[in-house]
Coordinates of C-alpha atoms in Angstrom, one line a residue:
M12 CA 92.1 -49.9 23.5
A13 CA 89.6 -52.6 22.9
K14 CA 87.9 -51.7 26.2
R15 CA 87.5 -48.0 25.1
A16 CA 86.0 -49.0 21.8
K17 CA 83.5 -51.2 23.5
L18 CA 82.5 -48.4 25.8
S19 CA 82.0 -46.0 22.9
R20 CA 79.7 -48.5 21.2
N21 CA 77.5 -48.9 24.3
V22 CA 77.2 -45.2 24.6
L23 CA 76.1 -44.9 21.0
I24 CA 73.5 -47.7 21.4
L25 CA 72.1 -46.0 24.5
A26 CA 71.9 -42.7 22.7
A27 CA 70.1 -44.2 19.8
F28 CA 67.6 -45.9 22.1
A29 CA 67.0 -42.7 23.9
A30 CA 66.4 -40.8 20.6
I31 CA 63.9 -43.5 19.5
A32 CA 62.1 -43.3 22.9
V33 CA 61.9 -39.5 22.7
T34 CA 60.6 -39.7 19.1
L35 CA 58.0 -42.3 20.1
F36 CA 56.9 -40.2 23.1
F37 CA 56.3 -37.1 21.0
A38 CA 54.8 -39.0 18.2
F39 CA 52.2 -40.8 20.3
R40 CA 51.6 -38.1 22.9
P41 CA 48.0 -36.8 22.8
T42 CA 47.8 -33.4 21.1
V43 CA 45.7 -30.7 22.7
T44 CA 43.2 -29.0 20.4
E45 CA 42.3 -25.4 21.2
V46 CA 38.5 -24.8 20.8
D47 CA 36.0 -22.2 21.5
L48 CA 33.7 -23.1 24.4
G49 CA 30.1 -22.1 25.1
E50 CA 28.0 -22.6 28.1
V51 CA 24.6 -24.2 28.5
R52 CA 22.4 -21.8 30.6
R53 CA 18.9 -21.0 31.5
G54 CA 17.3 -17.9 30.0
D55 CA 14.7 -16.4 27.7
L56 CA 14.3 -17.4 24.1
T57 CA 12.4 -15.6 21.3
V58 CA 11.8 -17.1 17.8
T59 CA 11.2 -14.5 15.1
I60 CA 10.7 -14.4 11.4
V61 CA 12.7 -11.5 9.9
E62 CA 11.7 -9.9 6.6
E63 CA 12.1 -6.6 4.8
G64 CA 8.9 -4.5 4.9
R65 CA 7.5 -1.2 3.5
T66 CA 5.3 1.3 5.2
K67 CA 2.1 2.3 3.5
V68 CA -1.1 4.3 4.3
T69 CA -4.0 2.0 5.0
E70 CA -6.6 4.1 3.1
T71 CA -5.4 6.3 0.3
Y72 CA -7.7 8.6 -1.7
M73 CA -7.1 9.3 -5.4
V74 CA -8.3 12.8 -6.5
S75 CA -9.4 12.6 -10.1
T76 CA -11.2 14.9 -12.6
P77 CA -15.0 15.0 -12.1
V78 CA -15.6 16.2 -15.7
A79 CA -13.6 16.4 -18.9
G80 CA -11.8 19.8 -19.0
R81 CA -8.6 21.7 -18.6
L82 CA -6.7 21.2 -15.4
L83 CA -5.0 24.4 -14.1
R84 CA -1.4 24.0 -12.8
V85 CA -1.5 22.3 -9.4
Q86 CA -0.2 24.6 -6.6
V87 CA 0.1 22.0 -3.8
H88 CA 3.0 19.6 -3.3
P89 CA 3.8 16.3 -1.7
G90 CA 4.0 16.6 2.1
D91 CA 1.4 19.5 2.3
T92 CA -1.3 19.2 4.9
V93 CA -4.9 19.4 3.7
I94 CA -8.2 19.7 5.5
K95 CA -11.4 17.8 4.4
R96 CA -13.7 19.9 2.3
E97 CA -11.7 23.1 2.9
T98 CA -8.4 22.9 1.2
V99 CA -8.6 23.4 -2.6
V100 CA -6.0 20.9 -4.0
A101 CA -6.7 21.6 -7.7
K102 CA -8.8 23.7 -10.1
M103 CA -10.4 22.9 -13.5
R104 CA -12.0 24.8 -16.3
P105 CA -14.7 23.5 -18.7
I106 CA -13.3 22.0 -21.8
N107 CA -12.7 24.6 -24.6
P108 CA -15.4 24.9 -27.3
V109 CA -14.7 23.4 -30.7
V110 CA -13.3 25.8 -33.3
L111 CA -15.8 26.0 -36.2
D112 CA -14.8 25.9 -39.8
S113 CA -16.6 27.9 -42.5
R114 CA -18.9 25.1 -43.5
T115 CA -19.9 24.1 -40.0
R116 CA -20.5 27.8 -39.1
E117 CA -22.8 28.3 -42.1
Q118 CA -24.8 25.1 -41.2
A119 CA -25.1 26.4 -37.6
T120 CA -26.2 29.8 -38.8
A121 CA -28.9 28.3 -40.9
A122 CA -30.1 26.2 -38.0
V123 CA -30.3 29.3 -35.9
N124 CA -32.3 31.1 -38.6
G125 CA -34.7 28.1 -39.0
A126 CA -35.2 28.0 -35.2
L127 CA -36.0 31.7 -35.1
A128 CA -38.5 31.3 -38.0
A129 CA -40.2 28.5 -36.2
L130 CA -40.3 30.6 -33.0
R131 CA -42.1 33.4 -35.0
V132 CA -44.6 30.9 -36.3
A133 CA -45.3 29.7 -32.8
Q134 CA -45.8 33.3 -31.6
A135 CA -48.4 33.8 -34.4
D136 CA -50.2 30.6 -33.4
L137 CA -50.2 31.9 -29.8
N138 CA -51.7 35.2 -30.9
A139 CA -54.4 33.3 -32.8
A140 CA -55.1 31.1 -29.8
V141 CA -55.4 34.1 -27.5
A142 CA -57.9 35.7 -29.9
A143 CA -59.9 32.5 -30.2
E144 CA -60.0 32.0 -26.5
E145 CA -61.2 35.6 -25.9
L146 CA -64.0 35.1 -28.5
A147 CA -65.0 31.8 -27.0
R148 CA -65.1 33.3 -23.5
F149 CA -67.3 36.2 -24.7
D150 CA -69.7 33.8 -26.4
F151 CA -69.9 31.7 -23.3
D152 CA -70.6 34.6 -21.0
R153 CA -73.4 35.9 -23.4
T154 CA -74.9 32.4 -23.7
K155 CA -74.9 31.9 -19.9
S156 CA -76.6 35.3 -19.4
L157 CA -79.3 34.4 -21.9
F158 CA -79.7 31.0 -20.3
E159 CA -80.2 32.6 -16.9
S160 CA -82.9 34.9 -18.4
G161 CA -84.6 31.9 -19.9
I162 CA -84.0 32.9 -23.5
S163 CA -81.3 30.4 -24.4
S164 CA -81.4 26.6 -24.0
E165 CA -79.1 24.5 -21.8
V166 CA -77.8 22.8 -25.0
A167 CA -76.5 26.1 -26.3
L168 CA -74.9 26.8 -23.0
Q169 CA -73.1 23.5 -23.0
R170 CA -72.0 24.1 -26.6
A171 CA -70.5 27.5 -25.7
K172 CA -68.8 26.0 -22.6
G173 CA -67.2 23.2 -24.8
A174 CA -65.9 25.8 -27.3
L175 CA -64.3 27.8 -24.4
Q176 CA -62.5 24.7 -23.0
T177 CA -61.3 23.8 -26.5
S178 CA -59.9 27.3 -27.1
Q179 CA -58.2 27.3 -23.7
A180 CA -56.5 24.0 -24.5
R181 CA -55.3 25.4 -27.8
L182 CA -53.9 28.5 -25.9
E183 CA -51.9 26.2 -23.5
T184 CA -50.6 24.3 -26.5
A185 CA -49.4 27.5 -28.2
K186 CA -47.7 28.6 -25.0
A187 CA -45.8 25.3 -24.7
S188 CA -44.9 25.5 -28.4
I189 CA -43.3 28.9 -27.7
Q190 CA -41.1 27.4 -24.9
M191 CA -40.1 24.5 -27.2
R192 CA -39.2 26.9 -30.0
E193 CA -37.2 29.2 -27.7
A194 CA -35.2 26.1 -26.5
E195 CA -34.5 25.2 -30.1
V196 CA -33.2 28.6 -30.7
V197 CA -30.8 28.5 -27.7
N198 CA -29.6 25.1 -28.7
A199 CA -28.9 26.3 -32.3
Q200 CA -27.1 29.4 -31.0
A201 CA -24.9 27.3 -28.7
S202 CA -23.4 25.5 -31.7
L203 CA -22.1 28.9 -32.8
I204 CA -20.2 29.5 -29.6
G205 CA -16.4 29.6 -30.2
F206 CA -13.3 31.0 -28.6
D207 CA -14.2 34.6 -29.6
A208 CA -17.7 34.2 -28.1
L209 CA -16.3 33.2 -24.7
G210 CA -13.2 35.4 -24.7
L211 CA -11.0 32.3 -24.8
D212 CA -9.1 33.2 -28.0
N213 CA -5.9 33.4 -25.9
I214 CA -6.0 30.3 -23.6
N215 CA -2.5 30.9 -22.4
G216 CA -3.2 34.5 -21.4
N217 CA -5.1 35.8 -18.4
A218 CA -8.5 34.7 -19.7
R219 CA -10.4 32.5 -17.3
G220 CA -13.6 30.5 -17.7
D221 CA -15.7 29.1 -14.9
E222 CA -13.2 27.4 -12.6
I223 CA -14.2 24.1 -10.8
P224 CA -12.5 23.8 -7.4
L225 CA -11.5 20.3 -6.3
Y226 CA -11.5 19.9 -2.5
S227 CA -9.5 17.4 -0.3
P228 CA -11.7 14.4 0.5
I229 CA -10.0 13.8 3.9
D230 CA -7.8 15.4 6.6
G231 CA -4.3 14.2 5.8
T232 CA -1.2 14.8 3.7
I233 CA -0.6 14.9 0.0
L234 CA 1.4 11.7 -0.8
R235 CA 2.2 12.4 -4.5
V236 CA 1.1 14.6 -7.3
L237 CA 0.6 12.6 -10.5
Q238 CA -0.4 15.6 -12.8
E239 CA 1.2 18.9 -11.9
S240 CA 1.3 20.8 -15.2
E241 CA -1.7 22.5 -16.8
T242 CA -3.3 20.2 -19.3
T243 CA -6.6 18.9 -20.8
L244 CA -7.7 15.7 -19.1
P245 CA -10.7 13.3 -19.7
V246 CA -13.2 12.6 -16.9
G247 CA -11.8 10.3 -14.2
A248 CA -8.1 11.1 -14.9
P249 CA -6.0 10.8 -11.6
I250 CA -4.4 14.0 -10.3
M251 CA -3.0 13.3 -6.9
E252 CA -3.0 10.8 -4.0
I253 CA -3.9 11.8 -0.4
G254 CA -3.6 9.8 2.8
D255 CA -3.4 10.2 6.6
I256 CA 0.1 9.3 7.6
A257 CA -0.4 10.2 11.3
S258 CA -3.1 7.7 12.1
G259 CA -3.3 5.5 9.0
L260 CA 0.2 4.2 8.5
E261 CA 0.9 0.5 8.5
V262 CA 3.6 -1.9 7.5
E263 CA 3.4 -4.5 4.7
V264 CA 5.8 -7.5 4.4
E265 CA 5.8 -10.4 1.9
L266 CA 6.8 -13.7 3.6
I267 CA 7.7 -17.0 2.0
S268 CA 4.7 -19.2 2.3
S269 CA 6.5 -21.7 4.6
D270 CA 7.1 -18.8 7.0
A271 CA 3.7 -17.4 6.6
V272 CA 1.9 -20.5 7.9
Q273 CA 3.7 -20.0 11.2
V274 CA 2.4 -16.5 11.7
T275 CA -1.1 -15.8 13.2
I276 CA -3.1 -12.7 13.5
G277 CA -2.2 -10.8 16.7
D278 CA 1.5 -11.8 16.7
H279 CA 3.7 -9.1 18.1
V280 CA 6.2 -7.5 15.7
I281 CA 9.4 -5.5 16.3
L282 CA 10.2 -3.0 13.6
R283 CA 13.9 -2.2 13.3
D284 CA 16.3 -0.3 11.0
W285 CA 13.8 2.3 10.1
G286 CA 16.2 5.2 10.6
G287 CA 15.0 6.6 13.8
A288 CA 15.9 6.0 17.5
G289 CA 14.8 2.8 19.0
D290 CA 12.5 0.1 17.7
L291 CA 8.9 0.4 16.7
Q292 CA 6.2 -1.9 17.9
G293 CA 3.5 -3.5 15.8
R294 CA 0.9 -6.3 15.6
V295 CA -0.1 -8.6 12.7
R296 CA -3.4 -7.4 11.4
R297 CA -4.1 -9.5 8.3
I298 CA -2.6 -12.4 6.4
D299 CA -3.6 -12.8 2.8
P300 CA -5.2 -16.2 2.1
Y301 CA -3.3 -16.6 -1.3
G302 CA 0.3 -16.6 -2.3
V303 CA 1.9 -14.8 -5.3
T304 CA 4.7 -16.3 -7.3
K305 CA 7.8 -14.0 -7.3
Y306 CA 11.5 -14.4 -8.1
S307 CA 14.3 -13.6 -5.7
A308 CA 17.5 -11.6 -6.6
L309 CA 19.1 -15.0 -7.5
G310 CA 16.3 -15.9 -9.8
V311 CA 14.7 -18.5 -7.5
E312 CA 11.0 -18.9 -7.8
E313 CA 9.2 -18.3 -4.5
Q314 CA 5.6 -18.2 -3.2
R315 CA 5.1 -14.9 -1.3
V316 CA 2.3 -14.1 1.1
R317 CA 1.4 -10.5 2.0
V318 CA 1.1 -9.7 5.7
E319 CA -0.2 -6.4 7.0
I320 CA 1.1 -5.1 10.3
T321 CA -0.5 -2.3 12.5
L322 CA 1.8 0.2 14.0
L323 CA 1.4 0.4 17.8
T324 CA 4.0 3.1 18.4
P325 CA 2.4 6.6 18.8
S326 CA 2.7 8.8 15.8
Q327 CA 4.7 11.5 17.8
D328 CA 7.5 8.9 18.2
R329 CA 7.8 8.3 14.4
L330 CA 7.1 11.7 12.9
T331 CA 9.7 11.3 10.1
L332 CA 8.4 8.0 8.9
G333 CA 6.4 8.3 5.8
H334 CA 4.6 6.3 3.0
G335 CA 6.7 3.7 1.2
Y336 CA 9.7 3.7 3.6
R337 CA 11.8 0.6 4.1
L338 CA 12.3 -1.1 7.5
E339 CA 13.0 -4.6 8.9
A340 CA 10.1 -6.5 10.6
A341 CA 10.8 -9.2 13.1
I342 CA 7.5 -11.2 13.7
I343 CA 7.6 -13.1 17.1
I344 CA 6.1 -16.5 16.5
W345 CA 7.3 -18.1 19.8
Q346 CA 8.8 -17.0 23.0
A347 CA 9.5 -18.6 26.5
S348 CA 11.2 -17.6 29.8
D349 CA 13.6 -19.5 32.0
I350 CA 14.3 -22.4 29.7
L351 CA 17.5 -24.4 29.1
T352 CA 19.4 -23.1 26.0
V353 CA 22.6 -24.0 24.1
P354 CA 24.5 -22.0 21.4
A355 CA 23.1 -23.1 18.1
N356 CA 26.7 -23.2 16.6
A357 CA 27.6 -26.1 18.9
L358 CA 25.1 -28.4 17.3
F359 CA 25.7 -30.9 14.6
R360 CA 24.0 -33.9 13.1
E361 CA 25.3 -37.4 13.9
Q362 CA 23.4 -40.5 12.7
G363 CA 20.2 -38.5 12.1
Q364 CA 20.1 -36.8 15.5
W365 CA 21.4 -33.6 17.1
S366 CA 24.7 -33.9 19.0
V367 CA 27.3 -31.8 20.8
F368 CA 30.8 -32.2 22.2
V369 CA 30.8 -31.5 25.9
A370 CA 34.1 -30.6 27.6
E371 CA 34.7 -32.9 30.6
N372 CA 38.0 -32.4 32.4
G373 CA 39.7 -31.4 29.2
I374 CA 38.3 -34.3 27.1
A375 CA 35.7 -34.0 24.4
Q376 CA 32.7 -36.3 24.9
M377 CA 30.0 -36.5 22.2
R378 CA 26.5 -36.4 23.6
A379 CA 23.1 -36.8 21.8
V380 CA 20.6 -34.0 22.7
E381 CA 17.0 -33.3 21.9
I382 CA 16.4 -29.8 20.6
G383 CA 13.2 -27.8 20.6
K384 CA 12.7 -24.3 19.2
S385 CA 15.6 -22.3 17.8
N386 CA 16.2 -18.7 16.7
G387 CA 19.5 -19.4 14.9
I388 CA 21.6 -18.1 17.8
Y389 CA 20.3 -20.3 20.7
S390 CA 18.3 -23.4 20.7
E391 CA 16.0 -24.9 23.4
V392 CA 17.4 -28.0 25.1
L393 CA 14.7 -30.6 25.9
S394 CA 17.1 -33.3 27.1
G395 CA 20.8 -34.4 27.1
L396 CA 22.4 -31.3 28.7
A397 CA 22.4 -29.6 32.0
A398 CA 22.9 -25.9 33.0
G399 CA 26.6 -25.1 33.3
D400 CA 27.8 -27.7 30.8
K401 CA 30.6 -26.5 28.5
V402 CA 30.1 -27.3 24.9
V403 CA 32.5 -26.9 21.9
L404 CA 31.5 -24.2 19.5
Y405 CA 32.0 -24.8 15.7
P406 CA 33.3 -28.4 16.2
S407 CA 35.7 -29.4 13.4
A408 CA 36.3 -32.9 11.9
A409 CA 39.5 -33.2 14.0
I410 CA 37.5 -33.4 17.2
E411 CA 36.1 -36.8 18.2
T412 CA 35.2 -38.5 21.4
G413 CA 38.2 -38.7 23.7
S414 CA 40.1 -35.8 22.1
T415 CA 42.1 -33.6 24.4
I416 CA 40.8 -30.1 24.2
A417 CA 41.6 -26.7 25.8
A418 CA 39.7 -23.4 25.8
R419 CA 41.2 -21.0 23.2
T420 CA 42.9 -18.1 24.7
Q421 CA 42.4 -14.6 23.5
Q422 CA 46.1 -14.3 22.3
S423 CA 45.9 -17.5 20.2
A424 CA 42.6 -16.6 18.8
N425 CA 44.1 -13.4 17.4

């Protein structure tokens, strides 16, 4: 009996030790962490600055009123094609005369009567000047004949000649006075012109004054009509805007100043998300030398710099692209071929320098690397890695040097 009890106690002790050993084995056994792995490889790398842009016509022309007057209803519409100096884009009529009240009309009538009276006086002066000139000419001819016969003296001849010249000058003065008085009559009569005189008493009817046609200044397309309805406008009032979309279209973007300093004139640009098939090509044409303070959607103050981009894609490949359309511009500021690259999401900062975890026989080893250019997806490797190295993507805080790792399978990733 005692022997069987001793045997049972030994079995229990052995079982306990076995359980403790198993527990310690599983407690201290290295755990395998599943990770996503990327590969260091050689390839091409392009660094771009991406910003939203707008299309615009390089040179737009504003058609405005050349004189103050009444604009007739505009018959053209945005999108219509116009030809320089041939297409009539708008018509105007002279401004309507002022309606005269009774007092003003009486004053104008009196002015007309006074001008007519002055004209009659000038006509009488002209008649007197004509008669005086005829008498002076007769006296000169008679004196000249007597002088040639030796009867009259040379002094009498010179006196008759002077009288003739004086009468001729008075005649010319009288004629000029007639022209001046006639102009005064016309001016006085013009102040009496009203709606009845011009037949404009019904300006909303079929009556028409002298219409002034406005021609298109360029070959192009009407971009927008600012004033379509018939109305009275002052001189210089804008009516419509015209531009050449086919050959004069460009792209304008506003870059943050820290990005703008990396862009140079002549940089190649890829234009995406414009709504058509394929990407458009462009080139940086001009960079503004000053920045403008603007606020982002989050209310952050930014310094923006305007950059103008010339479209290189032929117009027949972008027929539907118009003025003021949105697109995305990717300005290429650096590119290289056949360089060593690493996925950017494998990089992290350790003690002030870039580092990665390299998978070596299932063990994670931290390695410091030197990084060059980066486009946010791939980064240029200057030193620290070799082609074919496997690196841990999105390394977590649970991974450290010596951690056992395994590539995540598609099933576990799901």
